[in-house]
Coordinates of C-alpha atoms in Angstrom, one line a residue:
Chain A
M1 CA -16.9 12.7 11.5
S2 CA -14.2 12.1 14.1
K3 CA -10.9 14.0 14.0
T4 CA -7.9 12.7 12.1
L5 CA -4.3 13.5 12.8
I6 CA -1.9 13.7 9.8
F7 CA 1.8 13.2 10.2
G8 CA 5.0 12.1 8.5
H9 CA 7.9 10.1 9.9
K10 CA 10.0 10.6 12.9
N11 CA 13.0 12.9 12.4
P12 CA 10.8 14.9 10.1
D13 CA 12.3 16.3 6.9
T14 CA 10.9 19.0 4.7
D15 CA 8.7 16.6 2.6
T16 CA 7.2 15.1 5.8
I17 CA 6.3 18.5 7.3
A18 CA 5.1 20.0 3.9
S19 CA 3.0 16.9 3.2
A20 CA 1.3 16.8 6.5
I21 CA 0.5 20.6 6.3
S22 CA -0.7 20.5 2.7
Y23 CA -2.7 17.3 3.0
A24 CA -4.4 18.5 6.1
Y25 CA -5.4 21.7 4.2
L26 CA -6.7 19.6 1.3
K27 CA -8.7 17.3 3.7
Q28 CA -10.1 20.4 5.5
Q29 CA -11.3 21.9 2.2
I30 CA -13.2 18.7 1.3
G31 CA -14.9 18.7 4.7
A32 CA -12.7 16.5 7.0
D33 CA -11.7 17.4 10.5
A34 CA -8.0 17.0 10.0
E35 CA -4.9 18.5 11.7
A36 CA -1.2 18.2 10.8
V37 CA 1.1 17.2 13.6
R38 CA 4.8 16.3 13.7
L39 CA 6.8 13.6 15.5
G40 CA 10.1 15.5 16.1
E41 CA 12.1 18.7 15.8
I42 CA 11.9 20.9 12.8
S43 CA 15.2 20.9 10.8
K44 CA 17.0 24.1 9.8
E45 CA 16.0 23.5 6.2
T46 CA 12.4 23.1 7.0
A47 CA 12.5 26.1 9.3
Y48 CA 13.8 28.1 6.4
A49 CA 11.0 27.0 4.2
L50 CA 8.3 27.6 6.9
D51 CA 9.7 31.0 7.7
Y52 CA 10.0 32.0 4.0
F53 CA 6.4 31.1 3.3
N54 CA 5.1 32.3 6.7
I55 CA 3.5 29.0 7.8
D56 CA 3.5 27.8 11.4
A57 CA 5.1 24.4 12.2
P58 CA 2.6 21.7 13.1
R59 CA 2.1 20.8 16.7
L60 CA 4.6 18.3 18.2
V61 CA 3.1 15.1 19.5
E62 CA 4.7 12.1 21.3
T63 CA 1.6 9.8 21.0
V64 CA -1.7 10.1 19.2
S65 CA -4.1 7.4 20.6
Q66 CA -5.1 9.6 23.6
E67 CA -6.7 12.1 21.4
V68 CA -7.8 10.4 18.1
D69 CA -9.0 7.0 16.9
Q70 CA -7.7 7.4 13.3
V71 CA -4.7 8.8 11.5
I72 CA -3.4 9.5 8.1
L73 CA 0.3 8.7 7.4
V74 CA 2.2 10.8 4.8
D75 CA 5.8 10.2 3.5
H76 CA 6.2 6.9 5.4
N77 CA 4.5 3.6 6.2
E78 CA 6.9 1.5 8.2
K79 CA 5.8 1.1 11.8
Q80 CA 9.2 1.8 13.3
Q81 CA 9.4 5.2 11.5
S82 CA 6.0 6.2 12.8
V83 CA 4.4 7.4 16.1
S84 CA 5.1 5.1 19.0
D85 CA 1.5 4.1 19.5
I86 CA 0.6 3.6 15.8
T87 CA -0.8 0.1 16.5
E88 CA -3.4 1.7 18.9
V89 CA -5.1 3.7 16.1
R90 CA -6.6 3.0 12.8
V91 CA -4.7 4.1 9.7
T92 CA -7.3 5.3 7.2
E93 CA -5.0 6.6 4.5
V94 CA -1.3 6.5 3.5
I95 CA 0.2 8.9 0.9
D96 CA 3.8 7.9 0.3
H97 CA 6.6 7.3 -2.1
H98 CA 8.7 4.7 -0.2
R99 CA 8.8 0.9 -0.3
I100 CA 6.1 -0.8 1.7
A101 CA 7.2 -2.8 4.7
N102 CA 6.2 -3.5 8.4
F103 CA 2.8 -2.2 7.5
E104 CA -0.4 -4.0 8.1
T105 CA -4.1 -3.1 8.6
S106 CA -7.2 -5.1 9.5
D107 CA -9.4 -3.0 7.2
P108 CA -9.4 -1.7 3.7
L109 CA -7.9 1.9 3.4
Y110 CA -6.9 4.5 0.9
Y111 CA -3.3 3.9 0.1
R112 CA -1.6 6.0 -2.5
A113 CA 2.0 5.3 -3.2
E114 CA 3.8 6.3 -6.4
P115 CA 7.5 5.8 -7.3
V116 CA 8.2 9.5 -7.5
G117 CA 10.8 11.6 -5.7
C118 CA 8.6 13.3 -3.3
T119 CA 5.2 12.9 -1.5
A120 CA 4.4 16.5 -2.4
T121 CA 4.4 15.5 -6.1
I122 CA 1.6 13.0 -5.4
L123 CA -0.3 15.6 -3.3
N124 CA -0.1 18.0 -6.2
K125 CA -2.2 15.4 -8.2
L126 CA -4.6 14.9 -5.3
F127 CA -5.3 18.7 -5.2
K128 CA -6.3 18.4 -8.9
E129 CA -8.3 15.2 -8.5
H130 CA -10.4 16.9 -5.7
D131 CA -10.5 20.2 -7.8
V132 CA -9.1 22.2 -4.9
S133 CA -6.7 25.0 -5.7
I134 CA -3.4 25.3 -3.8
P135 CA -2.8 28.6 -1.8
K136 CA 0.4 30.4 -2.7
N137 CA 2.2 29.7 0.6
I138 CA 1.3 26.0 0.6
A139 CA 2.5 25.7 -3.0
G140 CA 5.8 27.2 -1.8
L141 CA 6.1 24.7 0.9
M142 CA 5.3 21.8 -1.4
L143 CA 7.9 23.1 -3.8
S144 CA 10.4 23.2 -1.0
A145 CA 9.7 19.5 -0.4
I146 CA 10.5 18.6 -4.0
V147 CA 13.7 20.7 -3.9
S148 CA 14.7 19.0 -0.7
D149 CA 13.9 15.4 -1.7
S150 CA 15.5 15.8 -5.1
L151 CA 18.5 17.9 -4.1
L152 CA 17.3 20.5 -6.6
F153 CA 16.4 17.9 -9.2
K154 CA 19.9 16.2 -9.0
S155 CA 18.9 13.0 -7.1
P156 CA 18.3 9.9 -9.1
T157 CA 15.0 9.7 -7.2
C158 CA 13.8 12.8 -9.1
T159 CA 11.3 11.8 -11.9
E160 CA 9.7 13.8 -14.8
E161 CA 6.6 14.0 -12.6
D162 CA 8.5 15.7 -9.8
I163 CA 10.0 18.3 -12.3
K164 CA 6.5 18.9 -13.8
A165 CA 4.9 19.3 -10.3
A166 CA 7.7 21.6 -9.3
K167 CA 7.2 23.9 -12.4
E168 CA 3.5 24.1 -11.6
L169 CA 4.1 24.9 -7.9
E170 CA 6.9 27.4 -8.7
A171 CA 4.4 29.4 -10.8
I172 CA 1.8 29.4 -8.0
A173 CA 4.4 30.2 -5.3
G174 CA 6.0 33.0 -7.3
V175 CA 9.6 32.2 -6.5
D176 CA 12.6 31.3 -8.7
V177 CA 13.1 27.6 -7.8
N178 CA 16.9 27.6 -8.5
T179 CA 17.6 30.7 -6.4
Y180 CA 15.2 29.9 -3.6
G181 CA 16.1 26.2 -3.7
L182 CA 19.9 26.6 -3.3
D183 CA 19.3 29.0 -0.4
M184 CA 17.1 26.6 1.3
L185 CA 19.5 23.6 0.8
K186 CA 22.4 25.7 2.1
A187 CA 20.4 26.7 5.2
G188 CA 19.8 23.0 5.8
A189 CA 23.4 22.0 5.2
D190 CA 24.6 24.3 7.9
L191 CA 25.9 21.9 10.5
S192 CA 28.1 24.4 12.4
D193 CA 26.1 24.3 15.7
K194 CA 25.6 20.5 15.6
S195 CA 27.2 18.1 18.1
V196 CA 28.3 14.7 16.9
N197 CA 25.2 13.1 18.5
D198 CA 23.0 15.6 16.6
L199 CA 24.7 14.6 13.4
L200 CA 23.8 10.9 13.9
T201 CA 20.1 11.7 14.8
L202 CA 19.1 14.6 12.6
D203 CA 17.8 12.3 9.7
A204 CA 18.2 8.8 11.0
K205 CA 15.9 6.0 9.9
P206 CA 15.8 2.4 11.2
F207 CA 15.3 -0.6 8.9
T208 CA 14.9 -4.3 9.2
M209 CA 16.9 -6.1 6.4
G210 CA 16.7 -9.9 6.5
D211 CA 17.0 -10.5 10.2
K212 CA 19.4 -7.5 10.8
H213 CA 18.7 -4.3 12.5
V214 CA 20.1 -1.4 10.5
E215 CA 20.1 2.3 11.1
I216 CA 21.0 4.7 8.3
A217 CA 21.6 8.4 9.1
Q218 CA 22.3 11.0 6.5
V219 CA 23.5 14.6 6.5
N220 CA 23.9 17.1 3.6
T221 CA 26.8 19.5 3.7
V222 CA 28.7 21.8 1.4
D223 CA 32.0 20.8 3.0
P224 CA 32.4 17.1 4.0
S225 CA 36.0 17.6 5.1
D226 CA 34.7 19.6 8.1
L227 CA 32.8 16.5 9.3
L228 CA 35.5 14.0 8.4
A229 CA 37.9 15.9 10.6
Q230 CA 35.7 14.7 13.5
K231 CA 35.7 11.1 12.3
A232 CA 37.1 9.6 15.6
A233 CA 34.4 11.2 17.6
I234 CA 31.8 10.2 15.2
K235 CA 32.9 6.6 15.2
T236 CA 32.8 6.5 19.1
A237 CA 29.3 7.9 19.0
I238 CA 28.1 5.4 16.4
N239 CA 29.5 2.5 18.4
Q240 CA 27.5 3.8 21.5
V241 CA 24.3 3.9 19.4
I242 CA 25.0 0.3 18.1
D243 CA 25.5 -0.9 21.7
A244 CA 22.5 0.9 23.1
S245 CA 20.1 -0.1 20.3
H246 CA 21.5 -3.6 19.6
L247 CA 22.1 -2.7 15.9
D248 CA 23.9 -5.0 13.5
L249 CA 24.9 -2.1 11.2
F250 CA 25.0 1.7 11.4
V251 CA 25.6 3.6 8.2
F252 CA 26.3 7.3 8.4
I253 CA 26.0 9.1 5.0
I254 CA 27.6 12.5 4.5
T255 CA 26.3 13.8 1.2
D256 CA 28.0 16.8 -0.6
I257 CA 25.2 18.7 -2.2
L258 CA 27.6 20.5 -4.5
T259 CA 29.4 17.5 -6.0
N260 CA 26.5 15.0 -5.4
D261 CA 28.9 12.3 -3.9
S262 CA 28.6 10.7 -0.5
T263 CA 31.1 9.5 2.0
V264 CA 29.8 6.7 4.3
I265 CA 31.1 5.7 7.7
A266 CA 29.8 2.1 8.5
L267 CA 30.2 0.2 11.7
G268 CA 28.6 -2.9 13.2
D269 CA 29.0 -6.7 12.9
V270 CA 27.8 -6.7 9.4
Q271 CA 29.7 -3.7 8.1
D272 CA 31.1 -5.8 5.3
A273 CA 27.6 -5.6 3.7
V274 CA 28.6 -2.1 2.6
N275 CA 31.4 -3.6 0.5
T276 CA 29.1 -6.1 -1.0
A277 CA 26.3 -3.6 -1.6
F278 CA 28.4 -0.9 -3.2
G279 CA 31.4 -2.7 -4.7
V280 CA 33.8 -0.7 -2.5
E281 CA 36.3 -1.5 0.2
L282 CA 35.8 0.2 3.6
M283 CA 39.1 1.8 4.7
D284 CA 39.1 2.8 8.3
D285 CA 35.3 2.0 8.2
T286 CA 34.9 4.7 5.5
A287 CA 34.2 4.7 1.7
V288 CA 33.3 7.2 -0.9
L289 CA 30.2 6.3 -2.9
K290 CA 30.5 8.4 -6.2
G291 CA 27.2 9.8 -7.4
V292 CA 25.2 8.4 -4.4
V293 CA 22.8 11.0 -2.9
S294 CA 19.6 9.0 -2.2
R295 CA 19.3 6.8 0.8
K296 CA 16.0 5.4 -0.6
K297 CA 17.1 4.6 -4.1
Q298 CA 20.9 4.2 -3.9
V299 CA 21.4 2.8 -0.4
V300 CA 18.4 0.9 1.0
P301 CA 17.8 -1.5 -1.8
Q302 CA 21.5 -2.3 -2.2
L303 CA 22.0 -3.0 1.5
T304 CA 18.7 -5.0 1.7
A305 CA 20.0 -7.2 -1.2
A306 CA 23.4 -7.6 0.5
L307 CA 21.8 -8.6 3.8
A308 CA 19.0 -10.8 2.3
Chain B
M1 CA 10.6 -2.3 -21.4
S2 CA 10.4 -5.9 -20.2
K3 CA 7.2 -7.8 -20.0
T4 CA 4.8 -7.6 -17.1
L5 CA 2.2 -10.1 -16.0
I6 CA -0.9 -8.9 -14.4
F7 CA -3.0 -11.1 -12.1
G8 CA -5.4 -11.3 -9.2
H9 CA -5.7 -13.7 -6.4
K10 CA -5.8 -17.5 -6.3
N11 CA -9.3 -18.9 -6.6
P12 CA -10.1 -16.1 -9.0
D13 CA -13.5 -14.3 -8.8
T14 CA -15.1 -12.1 -11.3
D15 CA -13.3 -8.9 -10.0
T16 CA -9.9 -10.6 -10.1
I17 CA -10.3 -11.7 -13.7
A18 CA -12.0 -8.5 -14.9
S19 CA -9.4 -6.3 -13.2
A20 CA -6.5 -8.3 -14.7
I21 CA -8.0 -8.1 -18.2
S22 CA -9.0 -4.5 -18.1
Y23 CA -5.7 -3.2 -16.4
A24 CA -3.7 -5.2 -19.0
Y25 CA -5.7 -3.5 -21.7
L26 CA -5.1 0.0 -20.2
K27 CA -1.4 -0.7 -19.7
Q28 CA -1.1 -1.8 -23.3
Q29 CA -2.8 1.4 -24.5
I30 CA -0.2 3.5 -22.7
G31 CA 2.6 1.5 -24.2
A32 CA 3.4 -1.2 -21.7
D33 CA 4.1 -4.9 -22.6
A34 CA 1.5 -6.3 -20.3
E35 CA -0.5 -9.6 -20.3
A36 CA -3.3 -10.7 -18.0
V37 CA -3.0 -14.1 -16.5
R38 CA -4.9 -16.1 -13.9
L39 CA -3.9 -18.3 -11.0
G40 CA -6.9 -20.7 -11.0
E41 CA -10.0 -22.0 -12.6
I42 CA -12.7 -19.6 -13.9
S43 CA -15.9 -19.7 -11.9
K44 CA -19.3 -20.2 -13.5
E45 CA -20.2 -16.6 -12.7
T46 CA -17.0 -15.3 -14.4
A47 CA -17.5 -17.7 -17.4
Y48 CA -21.0 -16.3 -17.8
A49 CA -19.6 -12.8 -17.9
L50 CA -16.7 -13.6 -20.3
D51 CA -19.1 -15.4 -22.6
Y52 CA -21.7 -12.7 -22.6
F53 CA -19.1 -10.0 -23.5
N54 CA -17.2 -12.3 -25.8
I55 CA -13.8 -12.0 -24.0
D56 CA -11.3 -14.9 -23.7
A57 CA -10.2 -16.0 -20.3
P58 CA -6.6 -15.1 -19.4
R59 CA -3.9 -17.8 -19.7
L60 CA -3.6 -20.0 -16.6
V61 CA -0.1 -19.9 -14.9
E62 CA 1.3 -21.8 -11.9
T63 CA 4.4 -19.7 -11.5
V64 CA 5.7 -16.5 -13.1
S65 CA 9.4 -16.1 -12.3
Q66 CA 10.4 -18.4 -15.2
E67 CA 9.0 -15.9 -17.7
V68 CA 9.0 -12.4 -16.2
D69 CA 11.0 -10.3 -13.7
Q70 CA 8.1 -8.0 -12.8
V71 CA 4.4 -8.4 -12.0
I72 CA 1.4 -6.2 -11.2
L73 CA -1.1 -7.4 -8.6
V74 CA -4.8 -6.6 -8.9
D75 CA -7.5 -7.3 -6.3
H76 CA -5.1 -8.7 -3.7
N77 CA -1.8 -8.0 -2.0
E78 CA -1.3 -10.7 0.7
K79 CA 1.5 -13.1 -0.3
Q80 CA -0.4 -16.2 0.6
Q81 CA -3.2 -15.2 -1.8
S82 CA -0.8 -14.6 -4.6
V83 CA 1.3 -16.7 -7.1
S84 CA 3.5 -19.2 -5.3
D85 CA 6.8 -17.7 -6.5
I86 CA 5.7 -14.1 -5.8
T87 CA 8.9 -13.4 -3.7
E88 CA 11.0 -14.3 -6.8
V89 CA 9.7 -11.3 -8.8
R90 CA 9.4 -7.5 -8.4
V91 CA 6.0 -6.1 -7.7
T92 CA 5.9 -2.8 -9.6
E93 CA 2.2 -2.0 -9.0
V94 CA -0.7 -3.0 -6.9
I95 CA -4.4 -2.0 -7.6
D96 CA -6.5 -3.2 -4.8
H97 CA -9.4 -2.7 -2.4
H98 CA -8.4 -5.0 0.5
R99 CA -6.6 -4.5 3.8
I100 CA -2.8 -4.6 3.5
A101 CA -1.0 -7.4 5.1
N102 CA 1.9 -9.8 4.4
F103 CA 3.1 -7.5 1.8
E104 CA 6.6 -6.0 1.5
T105 CA 8.8 -4.6 -1.2
S106 CA 12.5 -3.5 -1.3
D107 CA 11.7 -0.7 -3.7
P108 CA 9.1 2.0 -4.1
L109 CA 6.2 1.1 -6.2
Y110 CA 2.8 2.3 -7.5
Y111 CA 0.3 1.2 -4.9
R112 CA -3.3 2.3 -5.4
A113 CA -5.8 1.0 -2.9
E114 CA -9.1 2.6 -2.1
P115 CA -11.7 1.5 0.4
V116 CA -14.3 0.8 -2.3
G117 CA -16.3 -2.3 -3.1
C118 CA -14.5 -3.5 -6.2
T119 CA -11.1 -3.1 -7.9
A120 CA -12.9 -2.4 -11.2
T121 CA -14.2 0.9 -9.6
I122 CA -10.6 2.0 -9.0
L123 CA -9.7 1.0 -12.6
N124 CA -12.6 3.0 -14.0
K125 CA -10.8 6.0 -12.4
L126 CA -7.4 5.0 -13.8
F127 CA -8.8 4.8 -17.3
K128 CA -10.0 8.5 -16.9
E129 CA -6.7 9.5 -15.4
H130 CA -4.8 8.2 -18.4
D131 CA -7.4 9.5 -20.8
V132 CA -8.0 6.1 -22.3
S133 CA -11.5 5.1 -23.3
I134 CA -13.0 1.8 -22.2
P135 CA -14.1 -0.5 -25.0
K136 CA -17.8 -1.8 -24.8
N137 CA -16.9 -5.4 -23.9
I138 CA -14.3 -4.5 -21.2
A139 CA -16.8 -2.1 -19.7
G140 CA -19.3 -4.9 -19.5
L141 CA -16.7 -7.1 -17.8
M142 CA -15.8 -4.3 -15.3
L143 CA -19.6 -3.9 -14.6
S144 CA -19.8 -7.6 -14.0
A145 CA -17.0 -7.3 -11.4
I146 CA -18.9 -4.6 -9.5
V147 CA -22.2 -6.6 -9.6
S148 CA -20.3 -9.6 -8.3
D149 CA -18.5 -7.9 -5.4
S150 CA -21.4 -5.8 -4.4
L151 CA -24.1 -8.6 -4.9
L152 CA -26.0 -6.2 -7.2
F153 CA -25.3 -3.2 -4.9
K154 CA -26.6 -4.9 -1.7
S155 CA -23.3 -5.7 0.1
P156 CA -22.2 -3.2 2.8
T157 CA -18.9 -3.1 0.9
C158 CA -20.7 -1.2 -1.9
T159 CA -19.9 2.5 -1.9
E160 CA -21.3 5.5 -3.7
E161 CA -18.3 5.3 -5.9
D162 CA -19.1 1.7 -6.9
I163 CA -22.6 2.8 -7.9
K164 CA -21.4 5.8 -9.8
A165 CA -18.8 3.7 -11.7
A166 CA -21.5 1.0 -12.4
K167 CA -23.7 3.6 -14.0
E168 CA -20.9 4.8 -16.2
L169 CA -20.0 1.3 -17.3
E170 CA -23.6 0.2 -17.8
A171 CA -24.0 3.0 -20.3
I172 CA -20.8 2.0 -22.2
A173 CA -21.7 -1.7 -22.0
G174 CA -25.2 -1.2 -23.2
V175 CA -26.9 -3.6 -20.9
D176 CA -29.5 -3.3 -18.1
V177 CA -27.5 -3.9 -15.0
N178 CA -30.4 -5.3 -13.0
T179 CA -31.4 -7.9 -15.6
Y180 CA -28.0 -8.8 -16.6
G181 CA -26.6 -8.7 -13.0
L182 CA -29.2 -11.1 -11.6
D183 CA -28.7 -13.5 -14.5
M184 CA -25.0 -13.5 -13.9
L185 CA -25.3 -13.9 -10.1
K186 CA -27.7 -16.8 -10.6
A187 CA -25.3 -18.5 -13.1
G188 CA -22.6 -18.2 -10.4
A189 CA -24.9 -19.5 -7.6
D190 CA -25.6 -22.8 -9.5
L191 CA -23.8 -25.3 -7.3
S192 CA -25.7 -28.3 -8.6
D193 CA -22.6 -30.0 -10.1
K194 CA -20.3 -29.2 -7.2
S195 CA -18.8 -31.9 -4.9
V196 CA -18.5 -31.1 -1.2
N197 CA -14.8 -30.5 -1.7
D198 CA -15.5 -28.2 -4.6
L199 CA -17.8 -26.1 -2.3
L200 CA -14.9 -25.6 0.2
T201 CA -12.4 -24.6 -2.4
L202 CA -14.4 -22.5 -4.9
D203 CA -13.7 -19.3 -3.2
A204 CA -11.5 -20.0 -0.2
K205 CA -8.9 -17.5 1.2
P206 CA -6.3 -18.2 3.9
F207 CA -5.6 -15.6 6.6
T208 CA -3.2 -15.2 9.5
M209 CA -5.0 -13.7 12.4
G210 CA -2.8 -13.1 15.5
D211 CA -0.9 -16.4 15.5
K212 CA -3.8 -18.4 14.1
H213 CA -4.2 -19.9 10.7
V214 CA -7.7 -19.4 9.4
E215 CA -9.3 -20.4 6.1
I216 CA -12.6 -18.7 5.1
A217 CA -14.5 -20.1 2.2
Q218 CA -17.7 -18.6 0.8
V219 CA -20.4 -19.7 -1.7
N220 CA -23.4 -17.9 -3.0
T221 CA -26.6 -19.7 -3.4
V222 CA -30.3 -19.1 -4.0
D223 CA -31.2 -22.0 -1.8
P224 CA -29.1 -22.6 1.3
S225 CA -31.2 -25.6 2.5
D226 CA -29.9 -27.6 -0.4
L227 CA -26.4 -27.2 1.0
L228 CA -27.3 -27.6 4.6
A229 CA -28.9 -30.9 3.8
Q230 CA -25.3 -32.1 3.2
K231 CA -23.9 -30.6 6.5
A232 CA -22.5 -33.9 7.8
A233 CA -20.4 -34.4 4.7
I234 CA -19.4 -30.8 4.7
K235 CA -18.2 -31.0 8.3
T236 CA -16.2 -34.2 7.5
A237 CA -14.5 -32.5 4.6
I238 CA -13.7 -29.4 6.6
N239 CA -12.1 -31.5 9.3
Q240 CA -10.0 -33.1 6.7
V241 CA -8.8 -29.7 5.4
I242 CA -8.1 -28.6 9.0
D243 CA -5.9 -31.6 9.6
A244 CA -4.1 -31.5 6.3
S245 CA -3.4 -27.7 6.5
H246 CA -2.8 -27.5 10.2
L247 CA -5.6 -24.8 10.5
D248 CA -6.8 -23.4 13.7
L249 CA -10.2 -22.4 12.2
F250 CA -12.2 -23.0 9.1
V251 CA -15.2 -20.9 8.4
F252 CA -17.6 -21.9 5.6
I253 CA -20.0 -19.1 4.7
I254 CA -23.1 -20.0 2.7
T255 CA -24.7 -16.7 1.5
D256 CA -28.2 -16.4 0.3
I257 CA -28.1 -13.9 -2.5
L258 CA -31.8 -13.4 -2.4
T259 CA -32.3 -12.8 1.4
N260 CA -28.7 -11.4 1.9
D261 CA -28.2 -13.5 5.0
S262 CA -25.4 -16.0 5.6
T263 CA -25.2 -19.4 7.4
V264 CA -21.7 -20.3 8.7
I265 CA -20.3 -23.7 9.6
A266 CA -17.2 -23.2 11.8
L267 CA -14.7 -25.9 12.9
G268 CA -11.3 -25.9 14.5
D269 CA -9.7 -25.4 17.9
V270 CA -10.6 -21.8 18.0
Q271 CA -14.2 -22.1 16.6
D272 CA -15.4 -20.2 19.7
A273 CA -13.9 -17.0 18.0
V274 CA -17.0 -17.1 15.8
N275 CA -19.3 -16.6 18.9
T276 CA -17.1 -13.7 20.1
A277 CA -16.8 -12.1 16.7
F278 CA -20.5 -12.1 15.8
G279 CA -22.3 -12.3 19.1
V280 CA -23.9 -15.7 18.2
E281 CA -23.8 -19.2 19.7
L282 CA -22.7 -22.0 17.4
M283 CA -25.2 -24.8 17.5
D284 CA -24.0 -28.0 15.9
D285 CA -21.0 -25.9 14.6
T286 CA -23.5 -23.7 12.7
A287 CA -24.9 -20.1 13.1
V288 CA -26.9 -17.8 11.0
L289 CA -25.4 -14.3 10.6
K290 CA -28.3 -12.0 9.6
G291 CA -27.4 -9.4 6.9
V292 CA -23.9 -10.7 6.5
V293 CA -22.8 -11.1 2.9
S294 CA -19.3 -9.6 2.8
R295 CA -16.3 -11.7 4.0
K296 CA -14.0 -8.7 3.8
K297 CA -16.1 -6.2 5.7
Q298 CA -18.3 -8.3 7.9
V299 CA -16.2 -11.4 8.7
V300 CA -12.5 -10.9 8.4
P301 CA -12.2 -7.8 10.7
Q302 CA -14.5 -9.2 13.3
L303 CA -12.6 -12.5 13.4
T304 CA -9.2 -10.7 13.4
A305 CA -10.3 -8.8 16.4
A306 CA -11.6 -11.8 18.2
L307 CA -8.3 -13.7 17.6
A308 CA -6.0 -10.7 18.3

């Protein structure tokens, strides 16, 4: 059997890294030649989790077709979020929890998407379906992914299935999820050493909505006012990205992980779509979205509808 | 919970009808308001199976958005194979075993595709995962679907999982799969009352390959010479379809279910793609493809590559 690389999206978050590592482990246990790799730098939050559970980060790759013919995608499916040479290889499996778009194959494949909060929740089922037990440290990493994607179970993306999986993984990992989880989120929300350009690229995802090119970046913080003090510099940097990438809209989401509200800064020719999408009025290109923490569930569908 | 309609592709085959009926039954058992419907006429083969197991055909629909907001697709995902107003409703689930193409959602969904020979094989797993037992007559219908899609286990699309599921379903249904299966396939292969236009539309699927519009129709028979005697009339009818639908290629596959070979008649501006795809030379627009019985596995990928 030829080798398969397993990876999540660009700008990897904790779920993408944890899912690649844990699914590669599962595939190896059932006899596949699989290796987890990553498409970008490890975040502080993910580094905290990897360090805590003593797991090495996957190898960084820029392209994959020079070394394998087939790949497995976790935690994403959209071509523009994947490796740059994705069209040169065959996608044999996808394990994901996002909408499906810009994805096409010429052959049948295994595609497992569920509308849950975290890819690791689906992987927890797959371990059971294959009757493979989850090692303690991998359980800890999968638990970290659920904490990360659900903001410690506070995001509206969090489902009963995520909570159930987290409880099972917590028991295997032998940690207290509330104590460990908040420490991990705080490690990730430390933006003190980040430049303005870092902030815009840490967790940025491109989308095509109607015929518009949209980029949505998000950061978590425990103190939004620190970031908003740099608003002028942030806006200058966003406008540079819009020009360089010919974007119609850039939305920068600053999420307060303690209050679970977000402040967005939106620029671009179709910035008014933010007003339509969220029933707000941008003031100085900025609006507060009460109770909004999830890009996937509370931002992307609303903006997609507004731009349809 | 609002009502959900469940349906397979246009030109329904036995797997599409069986999957819609059996998944609607499963969803009802777990508390959903779900109804199986169909997008076209029941084939003779499917009618044989429904009659044998005493199950009513699903209701025929032309459109769905006037009665529901959400739908579940079985046995297909490509927009052009689905209901005409598919973009007006939300697809909440897909259970399928085909490639993924021309499919896009704005929200996360449950998507379960596996590279097996038959959707009913995946549904057999889902019944177990939900701990719902399969009634005798529905097991018989699901078994019929596997027999149909695998040509009684002879198609290269047939996997070990299909054979395993068929054995389980055979035991529940209380039939002998070889005797029942051949009778069902023969009922479906009876083309004696079909017009030439019927033959071209009984099981026809449209595809976009590169920038080409391709239609591939398939019929099963126990005597290809009967059909080939009408070749001139068939070619005239194919050319009319090509003109009316602005097709670049029409491939008509005549599959002998006793020898498991196919004869293809190919017409259209890019008919040479058939030579490239299969390493044959069309003579009088016709070629024999030895051992080819599966459109999905032995025709679509090869033509897609030739037209890429």
